[in-house]
Tab-separated table of C-alpha atoms and ligand atoms in Angstrom:
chain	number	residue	atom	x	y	z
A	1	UNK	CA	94.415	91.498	109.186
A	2	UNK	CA	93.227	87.880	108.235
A	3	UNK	CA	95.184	85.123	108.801
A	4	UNK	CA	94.075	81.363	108.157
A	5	UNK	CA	96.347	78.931	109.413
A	6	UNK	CA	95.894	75.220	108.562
A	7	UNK	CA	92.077	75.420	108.363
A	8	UNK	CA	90.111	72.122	107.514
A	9	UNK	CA	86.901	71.052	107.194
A	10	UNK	CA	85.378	68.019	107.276
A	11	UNK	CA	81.966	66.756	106.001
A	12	UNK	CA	82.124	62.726	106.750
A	13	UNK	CA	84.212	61.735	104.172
A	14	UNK	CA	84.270	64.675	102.504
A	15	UNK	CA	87.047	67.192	103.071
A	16	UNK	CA	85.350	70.633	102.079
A	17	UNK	CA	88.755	72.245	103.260
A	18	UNK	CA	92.191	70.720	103.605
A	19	UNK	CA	95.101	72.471	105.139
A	20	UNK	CA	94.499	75.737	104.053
A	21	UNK	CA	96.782	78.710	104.965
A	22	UNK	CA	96.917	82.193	104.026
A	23	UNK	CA	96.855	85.901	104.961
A	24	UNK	CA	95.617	89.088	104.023
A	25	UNK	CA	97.245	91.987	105.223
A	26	UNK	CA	95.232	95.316	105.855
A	27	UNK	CA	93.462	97.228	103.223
A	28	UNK	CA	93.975	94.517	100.495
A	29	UNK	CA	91.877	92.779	98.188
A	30	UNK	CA	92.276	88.991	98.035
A	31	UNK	CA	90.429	87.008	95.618
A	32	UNK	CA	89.843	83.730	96.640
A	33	UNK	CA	88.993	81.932	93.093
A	34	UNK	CA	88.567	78.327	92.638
A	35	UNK	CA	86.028	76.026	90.396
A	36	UNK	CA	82.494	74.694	91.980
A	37	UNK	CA	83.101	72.833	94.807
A	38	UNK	CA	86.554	74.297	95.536
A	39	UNK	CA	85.693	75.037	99.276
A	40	UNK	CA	85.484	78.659	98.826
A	41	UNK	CA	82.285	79.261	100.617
A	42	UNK	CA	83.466	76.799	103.565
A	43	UNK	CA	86.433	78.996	104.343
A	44	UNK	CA	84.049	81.998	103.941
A	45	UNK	CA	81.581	80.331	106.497
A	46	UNK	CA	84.133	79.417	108.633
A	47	UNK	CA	86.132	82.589	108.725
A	48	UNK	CA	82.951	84.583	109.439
A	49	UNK	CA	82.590	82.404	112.254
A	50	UNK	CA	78.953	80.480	111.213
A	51	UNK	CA	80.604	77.039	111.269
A	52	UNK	CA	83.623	75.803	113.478
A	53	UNK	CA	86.255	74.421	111.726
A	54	UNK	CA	87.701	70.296	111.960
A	55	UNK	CA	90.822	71.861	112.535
A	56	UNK	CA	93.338	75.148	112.192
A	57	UNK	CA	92.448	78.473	113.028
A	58	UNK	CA	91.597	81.572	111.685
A	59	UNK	CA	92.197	84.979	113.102
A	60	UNK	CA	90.439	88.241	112.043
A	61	UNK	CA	91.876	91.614	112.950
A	62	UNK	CA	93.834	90.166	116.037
A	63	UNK	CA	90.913	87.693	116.985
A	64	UNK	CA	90.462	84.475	117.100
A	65	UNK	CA	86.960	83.692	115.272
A	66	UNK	CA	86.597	80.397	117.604
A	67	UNK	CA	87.778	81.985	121.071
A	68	UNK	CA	86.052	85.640	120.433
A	69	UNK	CA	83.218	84.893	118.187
A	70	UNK	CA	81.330	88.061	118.638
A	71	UNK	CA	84.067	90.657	118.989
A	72	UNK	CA	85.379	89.448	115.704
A	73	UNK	CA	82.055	89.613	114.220
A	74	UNK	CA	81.784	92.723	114.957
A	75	UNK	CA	84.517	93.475	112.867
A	76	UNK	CA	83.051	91.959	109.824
A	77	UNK	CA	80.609	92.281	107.069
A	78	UNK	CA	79.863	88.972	104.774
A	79	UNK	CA	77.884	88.959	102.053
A	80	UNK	CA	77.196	85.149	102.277
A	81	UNK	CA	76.039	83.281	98.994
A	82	UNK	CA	72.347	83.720	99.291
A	83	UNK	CA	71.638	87.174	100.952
A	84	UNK	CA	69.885	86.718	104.068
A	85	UNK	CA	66.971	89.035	103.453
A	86	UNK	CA	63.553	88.995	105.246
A	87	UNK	CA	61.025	89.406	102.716
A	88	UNK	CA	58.482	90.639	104.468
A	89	UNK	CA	60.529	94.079	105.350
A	90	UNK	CA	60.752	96.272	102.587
A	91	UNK	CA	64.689	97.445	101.872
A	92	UNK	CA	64.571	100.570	103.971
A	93	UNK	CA	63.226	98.316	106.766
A	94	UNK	CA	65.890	95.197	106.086
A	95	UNK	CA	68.951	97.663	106.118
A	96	UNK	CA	67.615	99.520	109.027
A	97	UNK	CA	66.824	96.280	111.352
A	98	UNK	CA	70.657	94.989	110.100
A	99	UNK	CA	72.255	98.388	111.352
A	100	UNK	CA	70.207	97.513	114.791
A	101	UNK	CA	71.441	94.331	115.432
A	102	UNK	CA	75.075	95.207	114.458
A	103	UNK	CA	75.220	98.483	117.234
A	104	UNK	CA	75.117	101.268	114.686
A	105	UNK	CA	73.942	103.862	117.264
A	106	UNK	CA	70.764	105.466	116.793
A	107	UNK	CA	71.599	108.986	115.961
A	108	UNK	CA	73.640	107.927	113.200
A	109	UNK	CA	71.533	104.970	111.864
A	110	UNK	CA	69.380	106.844	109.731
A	111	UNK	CA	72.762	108.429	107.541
A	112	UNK	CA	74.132	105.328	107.475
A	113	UNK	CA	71.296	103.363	105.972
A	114	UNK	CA	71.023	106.419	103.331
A	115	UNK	CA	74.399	106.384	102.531
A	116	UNK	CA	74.541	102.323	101.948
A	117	UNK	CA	71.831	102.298	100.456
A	118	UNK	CA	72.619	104.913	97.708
A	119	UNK	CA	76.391	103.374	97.525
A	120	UNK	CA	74.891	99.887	96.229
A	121	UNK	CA	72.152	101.411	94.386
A	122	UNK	CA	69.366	100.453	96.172
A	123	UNK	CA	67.510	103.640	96.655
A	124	UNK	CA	65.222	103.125	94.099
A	125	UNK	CA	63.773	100.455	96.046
A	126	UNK	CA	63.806	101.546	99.432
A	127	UNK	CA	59.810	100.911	99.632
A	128	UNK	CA	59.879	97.686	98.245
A	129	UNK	CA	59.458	93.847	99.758
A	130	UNK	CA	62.274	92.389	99.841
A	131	UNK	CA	60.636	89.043	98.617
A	132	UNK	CA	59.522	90.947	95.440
A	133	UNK	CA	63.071	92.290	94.790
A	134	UNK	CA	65.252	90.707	91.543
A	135	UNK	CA	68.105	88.427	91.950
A	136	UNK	CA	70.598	91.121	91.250
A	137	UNK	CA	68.403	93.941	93.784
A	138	UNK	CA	68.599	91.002	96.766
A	139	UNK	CA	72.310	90.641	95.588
A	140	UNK	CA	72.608	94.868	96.255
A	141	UNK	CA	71.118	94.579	99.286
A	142	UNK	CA	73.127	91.674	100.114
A	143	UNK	CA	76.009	93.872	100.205
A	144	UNK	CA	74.529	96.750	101.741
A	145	UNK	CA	73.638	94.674	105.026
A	146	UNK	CA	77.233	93.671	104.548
A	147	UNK	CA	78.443	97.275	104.994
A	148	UNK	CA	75.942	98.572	107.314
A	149	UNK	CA	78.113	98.945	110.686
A	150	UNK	CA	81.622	99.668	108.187
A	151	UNK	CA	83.465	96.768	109.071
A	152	UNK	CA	86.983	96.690	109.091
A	153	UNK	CA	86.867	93.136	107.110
A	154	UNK	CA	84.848	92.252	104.146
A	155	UNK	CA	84.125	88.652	103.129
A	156	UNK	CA	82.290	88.380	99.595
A	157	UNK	CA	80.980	85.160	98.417
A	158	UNK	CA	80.584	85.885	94.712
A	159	UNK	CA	79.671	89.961	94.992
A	160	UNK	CA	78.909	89.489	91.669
A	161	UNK	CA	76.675	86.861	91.015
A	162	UNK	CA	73.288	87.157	89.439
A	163	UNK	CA	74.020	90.998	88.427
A	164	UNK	CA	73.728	92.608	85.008
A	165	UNK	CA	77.106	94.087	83.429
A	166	UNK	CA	76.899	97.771	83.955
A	167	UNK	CA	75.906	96.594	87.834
A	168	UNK	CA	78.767	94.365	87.665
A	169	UNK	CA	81.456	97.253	86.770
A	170	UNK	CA	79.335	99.156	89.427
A	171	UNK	CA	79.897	96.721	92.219
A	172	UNK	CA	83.643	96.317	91.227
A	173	UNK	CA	84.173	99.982	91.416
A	174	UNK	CA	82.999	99.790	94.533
A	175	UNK	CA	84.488	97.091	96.049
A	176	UNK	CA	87.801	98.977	95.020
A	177	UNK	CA	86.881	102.019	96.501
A	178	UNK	CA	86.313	100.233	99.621
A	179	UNK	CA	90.523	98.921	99.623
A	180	UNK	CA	92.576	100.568	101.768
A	181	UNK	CA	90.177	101.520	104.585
A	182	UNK	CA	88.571	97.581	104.589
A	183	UNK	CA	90.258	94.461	103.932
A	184	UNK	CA	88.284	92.183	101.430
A	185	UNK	CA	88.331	88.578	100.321
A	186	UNK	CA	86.422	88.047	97.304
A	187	UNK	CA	85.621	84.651	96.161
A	188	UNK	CA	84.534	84.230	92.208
A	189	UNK	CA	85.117	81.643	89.486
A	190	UNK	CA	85.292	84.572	87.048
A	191	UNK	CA	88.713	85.340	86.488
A	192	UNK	CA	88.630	88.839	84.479
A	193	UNK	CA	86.733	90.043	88.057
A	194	UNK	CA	90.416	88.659	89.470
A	195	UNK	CA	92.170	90.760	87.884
A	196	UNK	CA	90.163	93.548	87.248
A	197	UNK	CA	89.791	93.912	91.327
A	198	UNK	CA	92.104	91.762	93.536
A	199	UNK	CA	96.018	92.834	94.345
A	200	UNK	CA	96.538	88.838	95.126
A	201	UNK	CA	94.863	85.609	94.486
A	202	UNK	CA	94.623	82.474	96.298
A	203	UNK	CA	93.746	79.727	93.886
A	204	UNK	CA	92.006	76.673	95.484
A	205	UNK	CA	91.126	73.238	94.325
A	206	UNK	CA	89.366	70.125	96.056
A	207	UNK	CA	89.806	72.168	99.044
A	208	UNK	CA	93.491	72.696	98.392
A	209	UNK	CA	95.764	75.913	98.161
A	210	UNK	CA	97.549	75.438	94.987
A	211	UNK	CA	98.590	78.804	94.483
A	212	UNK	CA	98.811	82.409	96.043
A	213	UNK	CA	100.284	85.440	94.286
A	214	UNK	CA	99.306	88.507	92.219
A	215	UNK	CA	97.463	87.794	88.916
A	216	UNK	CA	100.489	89.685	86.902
A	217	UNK	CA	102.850	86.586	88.426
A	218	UNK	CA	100.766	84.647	88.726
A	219	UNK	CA	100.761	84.684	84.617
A	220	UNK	CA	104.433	85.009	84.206
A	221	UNK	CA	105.632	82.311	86.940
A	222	UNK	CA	103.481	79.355	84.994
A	223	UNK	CA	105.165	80.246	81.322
A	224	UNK	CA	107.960	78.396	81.103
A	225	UNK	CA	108.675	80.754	77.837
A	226	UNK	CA	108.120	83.581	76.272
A	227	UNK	CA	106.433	84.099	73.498
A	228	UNK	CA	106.589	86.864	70.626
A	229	UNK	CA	104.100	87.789	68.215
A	230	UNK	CA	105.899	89.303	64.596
A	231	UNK	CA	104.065	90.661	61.691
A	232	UNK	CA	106.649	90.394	58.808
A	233	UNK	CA	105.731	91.504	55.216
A	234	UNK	CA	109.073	89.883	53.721
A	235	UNK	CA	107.756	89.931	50.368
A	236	UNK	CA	107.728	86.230	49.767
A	237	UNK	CA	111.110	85.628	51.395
A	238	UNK	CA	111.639	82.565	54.125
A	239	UNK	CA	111.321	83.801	57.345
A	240	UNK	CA	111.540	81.133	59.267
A	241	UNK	CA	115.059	80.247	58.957
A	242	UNK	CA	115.918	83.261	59.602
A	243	UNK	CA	114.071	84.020	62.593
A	244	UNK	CA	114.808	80.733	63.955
A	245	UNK	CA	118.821	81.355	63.708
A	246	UNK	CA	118.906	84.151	66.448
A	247	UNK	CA	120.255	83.035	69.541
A	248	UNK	CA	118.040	82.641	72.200
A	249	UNK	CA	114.809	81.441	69.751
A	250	UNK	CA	113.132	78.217	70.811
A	251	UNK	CA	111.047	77.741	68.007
A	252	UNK	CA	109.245	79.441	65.824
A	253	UNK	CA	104.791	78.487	64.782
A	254	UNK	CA	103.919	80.559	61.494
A	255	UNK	CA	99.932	81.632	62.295
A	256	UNK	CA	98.034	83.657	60.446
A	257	UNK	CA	99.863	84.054	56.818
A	258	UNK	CA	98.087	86.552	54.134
A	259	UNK	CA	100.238	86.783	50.693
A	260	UNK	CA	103.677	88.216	51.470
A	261	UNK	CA	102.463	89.333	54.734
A	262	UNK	CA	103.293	86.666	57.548
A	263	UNK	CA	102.430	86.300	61.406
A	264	UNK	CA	104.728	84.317	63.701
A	265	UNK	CA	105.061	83.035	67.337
A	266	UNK	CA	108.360	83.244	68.249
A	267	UNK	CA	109.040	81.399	71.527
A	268	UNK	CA	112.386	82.097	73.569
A	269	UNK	CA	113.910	81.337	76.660
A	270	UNK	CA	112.596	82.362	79.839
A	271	UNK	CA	114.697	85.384	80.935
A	272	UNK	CA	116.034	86.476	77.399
A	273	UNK	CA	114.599	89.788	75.915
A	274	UNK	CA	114.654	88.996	72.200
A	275	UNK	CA	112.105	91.746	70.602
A	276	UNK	CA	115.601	94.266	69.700
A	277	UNK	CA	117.309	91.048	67.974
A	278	UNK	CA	114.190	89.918	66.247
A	279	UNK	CA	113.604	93.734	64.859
A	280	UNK	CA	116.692	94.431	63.792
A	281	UNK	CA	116.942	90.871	61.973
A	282	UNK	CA	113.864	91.818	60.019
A	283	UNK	CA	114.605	95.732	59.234
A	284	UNK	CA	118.409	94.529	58.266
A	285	UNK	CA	116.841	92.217	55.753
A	286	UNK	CA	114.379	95.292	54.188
A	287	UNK	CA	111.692	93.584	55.589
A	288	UNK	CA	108.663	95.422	57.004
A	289	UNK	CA	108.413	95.062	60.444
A	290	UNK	CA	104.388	95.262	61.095
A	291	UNK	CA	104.103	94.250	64.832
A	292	UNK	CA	106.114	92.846	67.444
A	293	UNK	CA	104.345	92.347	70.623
A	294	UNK	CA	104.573	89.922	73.467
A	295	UNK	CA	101.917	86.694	74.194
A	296	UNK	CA	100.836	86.716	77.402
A	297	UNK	CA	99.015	83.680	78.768
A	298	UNK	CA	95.697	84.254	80.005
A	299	UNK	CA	94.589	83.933	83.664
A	300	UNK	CA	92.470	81.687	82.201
A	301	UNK	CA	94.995	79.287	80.756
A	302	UNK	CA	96.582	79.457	84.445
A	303	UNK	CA	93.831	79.099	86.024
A	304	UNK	CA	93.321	75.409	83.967
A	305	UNK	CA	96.782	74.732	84.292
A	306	UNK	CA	96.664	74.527	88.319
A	307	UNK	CA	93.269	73.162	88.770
A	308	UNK	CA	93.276	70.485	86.130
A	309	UNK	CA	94.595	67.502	87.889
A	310	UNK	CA	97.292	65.447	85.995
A	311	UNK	CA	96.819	61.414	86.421
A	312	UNK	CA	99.753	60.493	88.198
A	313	UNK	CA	101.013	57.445	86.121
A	314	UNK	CA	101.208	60.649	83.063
A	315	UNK	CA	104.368	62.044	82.515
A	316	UNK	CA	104.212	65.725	83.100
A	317	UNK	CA	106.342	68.404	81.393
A	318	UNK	CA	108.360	70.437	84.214
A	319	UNK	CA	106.935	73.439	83.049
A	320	UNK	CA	103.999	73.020	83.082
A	321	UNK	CA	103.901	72.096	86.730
A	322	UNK	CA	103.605	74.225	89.522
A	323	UNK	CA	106.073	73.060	92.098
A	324	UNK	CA	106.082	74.232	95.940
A	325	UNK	CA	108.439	76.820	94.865
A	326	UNK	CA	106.069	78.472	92.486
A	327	UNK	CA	103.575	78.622	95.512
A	328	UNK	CA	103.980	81.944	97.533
A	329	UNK	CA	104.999	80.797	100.886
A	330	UNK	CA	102.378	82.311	103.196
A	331	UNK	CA	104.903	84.443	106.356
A	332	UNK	CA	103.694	83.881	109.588
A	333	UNK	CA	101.809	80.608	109.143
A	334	UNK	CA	103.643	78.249	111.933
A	335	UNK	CA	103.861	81.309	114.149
A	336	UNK	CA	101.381	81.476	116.929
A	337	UNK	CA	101.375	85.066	118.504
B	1	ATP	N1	76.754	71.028	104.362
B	1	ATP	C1	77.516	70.232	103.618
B	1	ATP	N2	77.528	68.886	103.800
B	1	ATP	C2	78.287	68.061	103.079
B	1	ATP	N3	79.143	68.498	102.114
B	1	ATP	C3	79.184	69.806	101.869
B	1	ATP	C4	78.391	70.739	102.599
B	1	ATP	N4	78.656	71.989	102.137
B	1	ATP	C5	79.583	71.837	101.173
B	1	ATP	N5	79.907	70.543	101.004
B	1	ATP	C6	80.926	70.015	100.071
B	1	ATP	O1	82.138	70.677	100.317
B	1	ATP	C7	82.824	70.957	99.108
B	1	ATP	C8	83.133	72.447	98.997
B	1	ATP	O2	81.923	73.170	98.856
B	1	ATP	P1	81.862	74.755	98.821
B	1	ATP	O3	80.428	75.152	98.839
B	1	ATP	O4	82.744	75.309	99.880
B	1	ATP	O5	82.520	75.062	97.391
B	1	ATP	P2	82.629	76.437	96.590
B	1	ATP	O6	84.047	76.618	96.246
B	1	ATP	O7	81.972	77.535	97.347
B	1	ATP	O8	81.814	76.111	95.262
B	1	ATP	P3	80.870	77.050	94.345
B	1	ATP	O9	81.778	77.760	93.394
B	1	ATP	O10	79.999	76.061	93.629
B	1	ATP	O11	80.107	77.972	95.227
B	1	ATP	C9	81.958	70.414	97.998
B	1	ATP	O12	82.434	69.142	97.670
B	1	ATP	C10	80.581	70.324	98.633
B	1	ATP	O13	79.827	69.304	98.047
B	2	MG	MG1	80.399	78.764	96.941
């Protein structure tokens, strides 16, 4: 449905955008996360067609954004960073005027702006100035002049930004009720709103794609190990040694001891399921087996792993790299249909 193919951008020196590739089939969610100054809202601008590209191309349901500007336009909403309101309409008037200019036709228009308008909870101030709205209000209306004409394609430039929590679950909801009959890229530096709403992430850096797949491997391809959490209550016994003698075990941290009752991090190869080993060890023993449960690395901790750059003259540990293996190869990207 979108498909970016070697995109970059250029500002003077500055490369906003550098060789970026990647596609989003139909009725996904693609979150397009990256620090400040990533290039996120470049690609957004340039995929929605308000600024030509230095180079690549970008194609949006079929069209090319640079050859068919307005027919693919047509086919997309964007919610760009600072909603473009008018603030001397009032909401009703703003959402109206936006489902004129994008060819809603008149006998439906007045539905429509009723039913966006409830959807991103901006009924309430249907009389109002835009100019005297709140951040998060000019955010809601943002997105309701984004859905106006029902695009096929959604482009969100931080949905989220400048709302309050329970309107943050409320926009999320609704951005995931919208899958499946839209496609959406999402851009955010919050990663829980990653995870909590995209199927697949593109991670960009300086203007770089340095990773693309879905948040749950996206997590387990950076850990070069896994790691177990056990509660043992060996009643002043060593556990370490013991623990550290089953096959597999790459080392063992004790955290978190309280008298006889001990916490430990048991790390093991990639690959090797060592939770029945570790159990029985500790039951066989008469030990009390408290909790076993895996530690999962954060989206966080991968998010800092790829977009922290390593000084070259450092040595690096392998595993801690991402390699071009690790990155999703993105299908279709030298083909030009
Ligand atoms: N009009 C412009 N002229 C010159 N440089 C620009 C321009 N717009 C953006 N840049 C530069 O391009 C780079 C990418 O900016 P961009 O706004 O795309 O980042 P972003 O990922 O959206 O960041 P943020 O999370 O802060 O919104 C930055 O280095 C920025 O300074
Ligand atoms: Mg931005």
């Amino acid at each position: 449905m979108i498909e970016v193919q070697h995109l970059t951008k250029r500002y003077g020196r500055v490369t906003a955008v550098d060789d970026v590739s990647f596609r989003v089939e139909r009725g996904e969610i693609l979150g397009f996360l990256g620090p400040n100054g990533a290039g996120k809202t470049t690609t957004m601008r340039i995929l929605t067609g308000y600024m030509p590209a230095s180079d690549g191309r970008a194609m949006v349901a079929g069209l090319d954004i640079f050859d068919k500007p307005i027919e693919a336009k047509r086919r997309i909403g964007y919610l760009p960073e600072a909603p473009p309101l008018y603030p001397d309409m009032t909401v009703r008037e703003y959402v109206d005027f936006v489902a004129r200019i994008k060819g809603v036709p008149s006998k439906e228009r007045k539905d429509r702006v009723d039913t966006v308008m409830k959807r991103t909870h901006v009924a309430d101030m249907a009389d109002r100035h835009c100019a005297k709205l709140s951040k998060g209000y000019k955010q809601r209306v943002g997105l309701a002049q984004a859905l106006i004409h029902n695009p096929d394609v959604l482009i969100l430039d931080e949905p989220t930004a400048g709302l309050d929590p329970k309107q943050i679950i409320e926009t999320r909801d609704l951005i995931r009720s919208l899958a499946g009959d839209h496609t959406i890229i999402l851009s955010t530096h919050i990663l829980p709103e990653v995870s909590q709403t995209c199927q697949r992430v593109v991670i960009i850096n300086q203007g770089r794609v340095v990773a693309v797949d879905t948040p749950e491997n996206l997590i387990a391809r950076l850990k070069g190990a896994e790691t177990m959490f056990v509660q043992v209550d060996a009643g002043g016994a060593d556990v370490l040694p013991v623990l550290g003698a089953i096959p597999g075990v790459l080392g063992i941290v004790a955290s978190d001891q309280r008298g006889v009752v001990g916490g430990f991090e048991v790390e093991s190869e990639r690959g090797t399921d060592i939770r029945r080993q570790l159990a029985r060890t500790i039951v066989d023993r008469g030990w009390g087996l408290l909790e076993l449960r895996p530690m999962r690395m954060s989206l966080e901790e991968v998010f800092l792993q790829v977009t922290t750059e390593e000084r070259p003259d450092e040595p690096t540990n392998p595993a801690e790299t991402i390699t071009p293996a690790m990155v999703e190869p993105v299908p279709g990207v030298d083909s030009h249909e």
